PDB file of C-alpha atoms in Angstrom:
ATOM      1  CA  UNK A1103     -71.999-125.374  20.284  1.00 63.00           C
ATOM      2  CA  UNK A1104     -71.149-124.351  24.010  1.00 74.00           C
ATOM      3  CA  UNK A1105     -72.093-120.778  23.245  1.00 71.00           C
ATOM      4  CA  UNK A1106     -75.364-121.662  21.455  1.00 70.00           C
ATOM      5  CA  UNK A1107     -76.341-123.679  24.545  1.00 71.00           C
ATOM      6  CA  UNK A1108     -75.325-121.004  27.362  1.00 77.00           C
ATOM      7  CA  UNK A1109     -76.700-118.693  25.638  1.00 86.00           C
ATOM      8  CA  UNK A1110     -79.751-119.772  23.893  1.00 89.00           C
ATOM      9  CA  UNK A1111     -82.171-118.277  26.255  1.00 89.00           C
ATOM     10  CA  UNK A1112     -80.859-114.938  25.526  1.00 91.00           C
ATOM     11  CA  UNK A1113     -80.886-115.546  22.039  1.00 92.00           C
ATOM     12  CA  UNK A1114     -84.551-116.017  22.292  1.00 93.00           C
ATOM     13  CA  UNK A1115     -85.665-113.188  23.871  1.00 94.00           C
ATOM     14  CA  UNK A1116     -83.861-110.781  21.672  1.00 94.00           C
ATOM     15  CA  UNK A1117     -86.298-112.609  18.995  1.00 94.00           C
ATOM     16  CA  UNK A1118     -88.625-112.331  21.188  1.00 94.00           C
ATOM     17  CA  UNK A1119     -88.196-108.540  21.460  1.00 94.00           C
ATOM     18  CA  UNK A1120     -87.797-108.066  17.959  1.00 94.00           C
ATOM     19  CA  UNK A1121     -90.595-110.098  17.275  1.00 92.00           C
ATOM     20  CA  UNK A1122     -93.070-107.548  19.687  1.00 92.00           C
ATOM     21  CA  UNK A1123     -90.976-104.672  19.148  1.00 93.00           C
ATOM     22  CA  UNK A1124     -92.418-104.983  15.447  1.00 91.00           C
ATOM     23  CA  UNK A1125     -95.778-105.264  16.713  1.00 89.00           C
ATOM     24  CA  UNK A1126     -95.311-102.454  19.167  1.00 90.00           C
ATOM     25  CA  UNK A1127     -93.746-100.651  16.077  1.00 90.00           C
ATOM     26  CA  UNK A1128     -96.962-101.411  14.108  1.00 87.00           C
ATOM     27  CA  UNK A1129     -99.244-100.520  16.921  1.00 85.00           C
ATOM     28  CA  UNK A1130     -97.990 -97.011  17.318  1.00 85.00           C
ATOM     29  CA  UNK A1131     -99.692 -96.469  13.586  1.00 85.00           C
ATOM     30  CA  UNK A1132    -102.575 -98.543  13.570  1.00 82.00           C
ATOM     31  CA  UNK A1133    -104.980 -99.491  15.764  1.00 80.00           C
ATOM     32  CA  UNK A1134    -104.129-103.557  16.195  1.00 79.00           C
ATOM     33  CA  UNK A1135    -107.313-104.748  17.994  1.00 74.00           C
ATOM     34  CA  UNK A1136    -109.932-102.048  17.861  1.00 75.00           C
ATOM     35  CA  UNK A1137    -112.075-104.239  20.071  1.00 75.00           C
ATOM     36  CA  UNK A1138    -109.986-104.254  22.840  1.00 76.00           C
ATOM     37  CA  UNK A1139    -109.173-100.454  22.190  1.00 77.00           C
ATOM     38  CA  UNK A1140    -112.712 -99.320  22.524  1.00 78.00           C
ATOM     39  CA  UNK A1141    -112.518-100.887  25.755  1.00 79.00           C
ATOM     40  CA  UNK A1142    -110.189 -98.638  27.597  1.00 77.00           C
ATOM     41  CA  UNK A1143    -112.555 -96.286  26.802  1.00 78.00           C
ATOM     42  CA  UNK A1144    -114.909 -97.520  29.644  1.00 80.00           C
ATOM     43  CA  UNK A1145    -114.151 -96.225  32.633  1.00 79.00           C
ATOM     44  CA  UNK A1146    -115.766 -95.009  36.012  1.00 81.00           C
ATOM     45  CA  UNK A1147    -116.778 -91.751  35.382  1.00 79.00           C
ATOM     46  CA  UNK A1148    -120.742 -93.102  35.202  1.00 77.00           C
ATOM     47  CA  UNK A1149    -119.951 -95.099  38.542  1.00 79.00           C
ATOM     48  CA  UNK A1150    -118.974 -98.373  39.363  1.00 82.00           C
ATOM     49  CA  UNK A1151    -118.888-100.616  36.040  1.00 80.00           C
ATOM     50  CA  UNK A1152    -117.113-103.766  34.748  1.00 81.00           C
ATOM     51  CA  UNK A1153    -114.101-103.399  32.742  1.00 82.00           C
ATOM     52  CA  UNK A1154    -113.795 -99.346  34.039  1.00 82.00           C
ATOM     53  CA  UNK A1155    -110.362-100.154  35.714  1.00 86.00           C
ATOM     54  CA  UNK A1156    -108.163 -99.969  33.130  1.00 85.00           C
ATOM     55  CA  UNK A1157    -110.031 -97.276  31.318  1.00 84.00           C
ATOM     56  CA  UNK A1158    -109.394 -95.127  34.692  1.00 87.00           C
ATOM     57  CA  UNK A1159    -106.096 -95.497  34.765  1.00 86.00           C
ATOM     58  CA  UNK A1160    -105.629 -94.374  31.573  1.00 86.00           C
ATOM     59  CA  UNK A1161    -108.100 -91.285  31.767  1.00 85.00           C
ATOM     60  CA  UNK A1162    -106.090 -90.219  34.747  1.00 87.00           C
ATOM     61  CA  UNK A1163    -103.292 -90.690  32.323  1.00 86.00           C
ATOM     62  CA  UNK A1164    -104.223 -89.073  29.829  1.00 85.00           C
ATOM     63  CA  UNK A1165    -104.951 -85.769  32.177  1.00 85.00           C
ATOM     64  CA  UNK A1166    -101.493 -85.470  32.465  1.00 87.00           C
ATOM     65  CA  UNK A1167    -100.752 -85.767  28.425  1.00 84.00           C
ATOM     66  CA  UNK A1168     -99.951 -88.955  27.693  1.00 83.00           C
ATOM     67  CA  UNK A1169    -101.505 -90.794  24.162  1.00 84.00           C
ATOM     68  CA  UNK A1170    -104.001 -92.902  24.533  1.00 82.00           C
ATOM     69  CA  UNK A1171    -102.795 -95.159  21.675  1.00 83.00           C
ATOM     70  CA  UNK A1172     -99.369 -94.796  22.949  1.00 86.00           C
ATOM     71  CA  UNK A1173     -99.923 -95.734  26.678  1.00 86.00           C
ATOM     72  CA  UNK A1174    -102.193 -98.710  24.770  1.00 84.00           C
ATOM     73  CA  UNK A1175     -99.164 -99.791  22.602  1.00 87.00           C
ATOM     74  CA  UNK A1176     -96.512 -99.666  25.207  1.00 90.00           C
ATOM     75  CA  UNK A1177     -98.465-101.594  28.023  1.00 90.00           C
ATOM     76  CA  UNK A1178     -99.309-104.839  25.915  1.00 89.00           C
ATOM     77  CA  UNK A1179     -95.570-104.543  24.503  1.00 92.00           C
ATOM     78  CA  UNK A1180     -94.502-104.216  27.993  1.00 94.00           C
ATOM     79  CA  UNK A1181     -96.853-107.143  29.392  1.00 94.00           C
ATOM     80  CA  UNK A1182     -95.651-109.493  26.409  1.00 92.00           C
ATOM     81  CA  UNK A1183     -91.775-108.726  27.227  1.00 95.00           C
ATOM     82  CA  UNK A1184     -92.485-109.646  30.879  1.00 95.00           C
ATOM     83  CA  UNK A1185     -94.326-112.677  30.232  1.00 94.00           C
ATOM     84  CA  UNK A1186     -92.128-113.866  27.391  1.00 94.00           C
ATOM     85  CA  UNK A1187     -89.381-113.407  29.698  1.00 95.00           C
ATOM     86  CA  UNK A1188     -91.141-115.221  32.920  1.00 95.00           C
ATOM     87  CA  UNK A1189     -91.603-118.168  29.813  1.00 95.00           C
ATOM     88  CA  UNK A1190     -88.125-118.507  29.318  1.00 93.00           C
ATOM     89  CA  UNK A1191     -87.129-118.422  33.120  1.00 92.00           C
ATOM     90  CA  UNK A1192     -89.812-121.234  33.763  1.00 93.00           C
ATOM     91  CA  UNK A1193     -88.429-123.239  30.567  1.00 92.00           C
ATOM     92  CA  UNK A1194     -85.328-122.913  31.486  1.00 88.00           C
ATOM     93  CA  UNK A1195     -85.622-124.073  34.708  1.00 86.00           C
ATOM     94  CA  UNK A1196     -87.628-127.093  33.703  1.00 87.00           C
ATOM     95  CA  UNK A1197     -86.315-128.050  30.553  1.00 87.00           C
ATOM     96  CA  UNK A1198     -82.770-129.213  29.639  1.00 85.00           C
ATOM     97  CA  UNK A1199     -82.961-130.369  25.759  1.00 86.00           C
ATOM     98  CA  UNK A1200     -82.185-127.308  23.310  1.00 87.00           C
ATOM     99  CA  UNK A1201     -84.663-128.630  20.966  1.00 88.00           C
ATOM    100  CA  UNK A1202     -87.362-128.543  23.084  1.00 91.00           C
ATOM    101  CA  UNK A1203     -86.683-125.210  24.654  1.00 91.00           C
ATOM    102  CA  UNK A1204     -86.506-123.899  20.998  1.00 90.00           C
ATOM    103  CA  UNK A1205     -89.948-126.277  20.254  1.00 92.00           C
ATOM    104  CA  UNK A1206     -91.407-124.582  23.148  1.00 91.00           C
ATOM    105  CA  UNK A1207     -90.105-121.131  22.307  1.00 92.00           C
ATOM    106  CA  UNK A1208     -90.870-120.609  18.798  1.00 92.00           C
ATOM    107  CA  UNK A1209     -94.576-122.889  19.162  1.00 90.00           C
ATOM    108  CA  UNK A1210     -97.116-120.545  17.559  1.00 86.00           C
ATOM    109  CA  UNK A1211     -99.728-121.875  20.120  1.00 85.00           C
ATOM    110  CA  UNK A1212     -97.978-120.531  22.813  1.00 86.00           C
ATOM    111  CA  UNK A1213     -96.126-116.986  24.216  1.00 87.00           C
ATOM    112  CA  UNK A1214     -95.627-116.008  20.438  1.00 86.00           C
ATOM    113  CA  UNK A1215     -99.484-116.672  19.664  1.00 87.00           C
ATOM    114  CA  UNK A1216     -99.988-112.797  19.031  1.00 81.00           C
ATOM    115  CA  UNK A1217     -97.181-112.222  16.066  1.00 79.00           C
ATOM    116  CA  UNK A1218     -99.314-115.219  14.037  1.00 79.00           C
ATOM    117  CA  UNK A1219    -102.687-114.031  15.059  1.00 77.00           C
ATOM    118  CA  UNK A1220    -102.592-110.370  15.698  1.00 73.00           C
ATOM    119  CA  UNK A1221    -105.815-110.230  17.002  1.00 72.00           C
ATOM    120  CA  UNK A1222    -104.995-112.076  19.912  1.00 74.00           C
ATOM    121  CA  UNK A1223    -102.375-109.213  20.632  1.00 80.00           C
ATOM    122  CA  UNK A1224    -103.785-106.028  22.992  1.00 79.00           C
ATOM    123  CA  UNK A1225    -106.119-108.643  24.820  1.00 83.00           C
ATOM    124  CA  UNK A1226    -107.081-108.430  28.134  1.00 85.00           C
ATOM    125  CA  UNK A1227    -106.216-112.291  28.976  1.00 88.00           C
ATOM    126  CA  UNK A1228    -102.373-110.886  28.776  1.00 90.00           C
ATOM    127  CA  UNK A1229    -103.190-109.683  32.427  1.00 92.00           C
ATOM    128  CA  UNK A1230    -104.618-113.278  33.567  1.00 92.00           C
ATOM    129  CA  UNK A1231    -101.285-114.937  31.648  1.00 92.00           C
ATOM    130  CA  UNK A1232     -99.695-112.627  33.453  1.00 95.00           C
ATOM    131  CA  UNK A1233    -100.425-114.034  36.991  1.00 95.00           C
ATOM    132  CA  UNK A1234    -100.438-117.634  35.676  1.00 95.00           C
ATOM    133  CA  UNK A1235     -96.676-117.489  34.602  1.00 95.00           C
ATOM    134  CA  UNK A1236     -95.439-115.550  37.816  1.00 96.00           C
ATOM    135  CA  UNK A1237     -97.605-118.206  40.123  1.00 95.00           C
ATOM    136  CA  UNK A1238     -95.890-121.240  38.123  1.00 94.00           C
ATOM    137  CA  UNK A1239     -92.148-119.311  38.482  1.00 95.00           C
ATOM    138  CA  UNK A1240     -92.843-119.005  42.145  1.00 94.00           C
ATOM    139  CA  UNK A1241     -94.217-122.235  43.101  1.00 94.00           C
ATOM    140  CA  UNK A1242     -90.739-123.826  40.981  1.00 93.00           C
ATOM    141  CA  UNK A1243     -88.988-122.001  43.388  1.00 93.00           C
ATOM    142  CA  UNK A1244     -90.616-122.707  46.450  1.00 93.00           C
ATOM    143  CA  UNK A1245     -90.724-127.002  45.535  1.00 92.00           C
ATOM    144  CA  UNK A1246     -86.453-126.208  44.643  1.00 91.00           C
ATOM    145  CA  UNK A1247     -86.203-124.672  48.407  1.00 90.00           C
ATOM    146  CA  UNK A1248     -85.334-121.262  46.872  1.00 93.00           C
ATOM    147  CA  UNK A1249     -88.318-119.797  48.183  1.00 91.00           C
ATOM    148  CA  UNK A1250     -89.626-121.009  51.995  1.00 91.00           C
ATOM    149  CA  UNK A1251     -93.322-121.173  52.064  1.00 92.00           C
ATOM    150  CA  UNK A1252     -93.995-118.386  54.546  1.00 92.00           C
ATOM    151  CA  UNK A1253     -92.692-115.830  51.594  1.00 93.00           C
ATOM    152  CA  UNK A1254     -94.318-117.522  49.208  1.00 92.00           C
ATOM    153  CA  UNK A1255     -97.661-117.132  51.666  1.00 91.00           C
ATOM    154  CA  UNK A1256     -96.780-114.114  51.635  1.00 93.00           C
ATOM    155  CA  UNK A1257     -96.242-113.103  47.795  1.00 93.00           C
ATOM    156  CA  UNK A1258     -98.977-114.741  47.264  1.00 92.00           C
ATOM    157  CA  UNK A1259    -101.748-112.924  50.240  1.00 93.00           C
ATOM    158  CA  UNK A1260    -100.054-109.707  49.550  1.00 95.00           C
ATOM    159  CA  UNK A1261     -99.228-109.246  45.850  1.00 94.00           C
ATOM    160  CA  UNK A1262    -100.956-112.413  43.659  1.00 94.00           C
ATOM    161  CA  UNK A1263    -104.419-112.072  45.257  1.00 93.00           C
ATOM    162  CA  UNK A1264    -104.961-108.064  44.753  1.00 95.00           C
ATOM    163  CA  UNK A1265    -103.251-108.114  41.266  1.00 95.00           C
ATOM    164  CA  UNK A1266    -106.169-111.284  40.460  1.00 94.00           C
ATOM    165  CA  UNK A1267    -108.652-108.616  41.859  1.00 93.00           C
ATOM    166  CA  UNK A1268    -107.343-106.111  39.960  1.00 92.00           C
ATOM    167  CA  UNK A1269    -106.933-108.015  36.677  1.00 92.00           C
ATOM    168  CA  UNK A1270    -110.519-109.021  36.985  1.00 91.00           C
ATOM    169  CA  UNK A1271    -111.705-105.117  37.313  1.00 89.00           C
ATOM    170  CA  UNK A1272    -109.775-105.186  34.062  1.00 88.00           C
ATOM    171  CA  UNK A1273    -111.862-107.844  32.589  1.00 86.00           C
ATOM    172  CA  UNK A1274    -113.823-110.360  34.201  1.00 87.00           C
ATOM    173  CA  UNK A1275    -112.717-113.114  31.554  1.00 85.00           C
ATOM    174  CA  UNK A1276    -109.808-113.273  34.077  1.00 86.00           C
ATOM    175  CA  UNK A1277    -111.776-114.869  36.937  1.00 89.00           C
ATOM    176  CA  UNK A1278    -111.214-118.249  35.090  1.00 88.00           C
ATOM    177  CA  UNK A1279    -107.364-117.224  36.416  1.00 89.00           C
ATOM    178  CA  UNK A1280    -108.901-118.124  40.361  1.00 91.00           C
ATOM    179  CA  UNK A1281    -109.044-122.115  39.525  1.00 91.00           C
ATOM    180  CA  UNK A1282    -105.638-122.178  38.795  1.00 92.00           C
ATOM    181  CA  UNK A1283    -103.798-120.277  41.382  1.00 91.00           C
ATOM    182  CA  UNK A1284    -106.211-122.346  43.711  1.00 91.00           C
ATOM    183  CA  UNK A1285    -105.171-125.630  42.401  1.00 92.00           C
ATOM    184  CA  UNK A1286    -101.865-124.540  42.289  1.00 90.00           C
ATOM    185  CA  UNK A1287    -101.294-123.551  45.837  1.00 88.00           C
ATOM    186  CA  UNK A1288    -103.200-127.014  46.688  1.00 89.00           C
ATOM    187  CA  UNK A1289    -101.009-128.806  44.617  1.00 86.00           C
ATOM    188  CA  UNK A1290     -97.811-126.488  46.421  1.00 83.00           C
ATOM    189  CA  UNK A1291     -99.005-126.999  49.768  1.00 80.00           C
TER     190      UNK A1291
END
């Protein structure tokens, strides 16, 4: 029983990685969400549009041989590591009962939405989910004092508000993302 509950966390991410490596797998094969797909597509090279910004990158990419599909694959698999992993740290940190950390965990409404539904995996909102977790991990550490508030100022001028500008060249769908960083630094200051 001691092990299970030191150790728990861990066990979930390996699930967790298994659980996207298989998508990842999947993805390298088929095209999961051709939607999303045809949007990398757009990019700049007709001048300034929305949604060109990740599309750029990956033409740049491209120019110096990488797979489209590939680089498509292995960012979303990457994204959905990190922000199962940022899950965990915040649940962690929050929660103490093993039942709801595995409720939590294993809740198909929540970080493991895209293995039930896979056409919510390879969308754009990953980026905005993205932010949202890393704000909520760094405002827990700035209310338990691990974190003073000038580096959190900081982080948050100098990292969090050009990667909400850049998630929103990705898609705009992400400027719903502005309410709650602002309501959370509000709530934080």
């Amino acid at each position: 029983k001691n092990f299970f509950d030191r150790n728990l966390i861990s066990i979930i991410q390996i699930i967790y990685i298994l659980i996207f490596g298989s998508i990842f797998v999947f993805s390298l094969s088929y095209i999961i969400n051709l939607w999303t797909y045809s949007e990398i597509h757009i990019n700049y090279s007709q001048g300034f549009i929305r949604r060109g910004f990740l599309g750029q990158a990956i033409s740049i990419l491209t120019d110096f041989g990488f797979s489209k599909q590939k680089f498509f694959s292995l960012l979303f698999f990457t994204f959905s590591i990190i922000n199962s992993f940022i899950f965990l740290k915040i649940i962690k940190n929050k929660i103490k009962n093993v039942w709801l950390v595995i409720f939590f965990s294993f809740n198909p409404a929540l970080i493991i939405f895209p293995f039930f539904d896979l056409g919510g995996y390879a969308r754009f909102e990953i980026f905005g989910i993205f932010l949202i977790l890393v704000h909520t991990y760094l405002s827990i550490k700035t209310r338990d004092n691990y974190i003073n508030i000038n580096t959190y100022s900081k982080i948050y001028f100098y990292c969090l508000i050009p990667a909400i500008i850049i998630s929103i060249l990705i898609h705009e769908i992400n400027l719903l993302v502005i309410i709650f960083h602002l309501v959370m630094t509000y709530n934080l200051l």
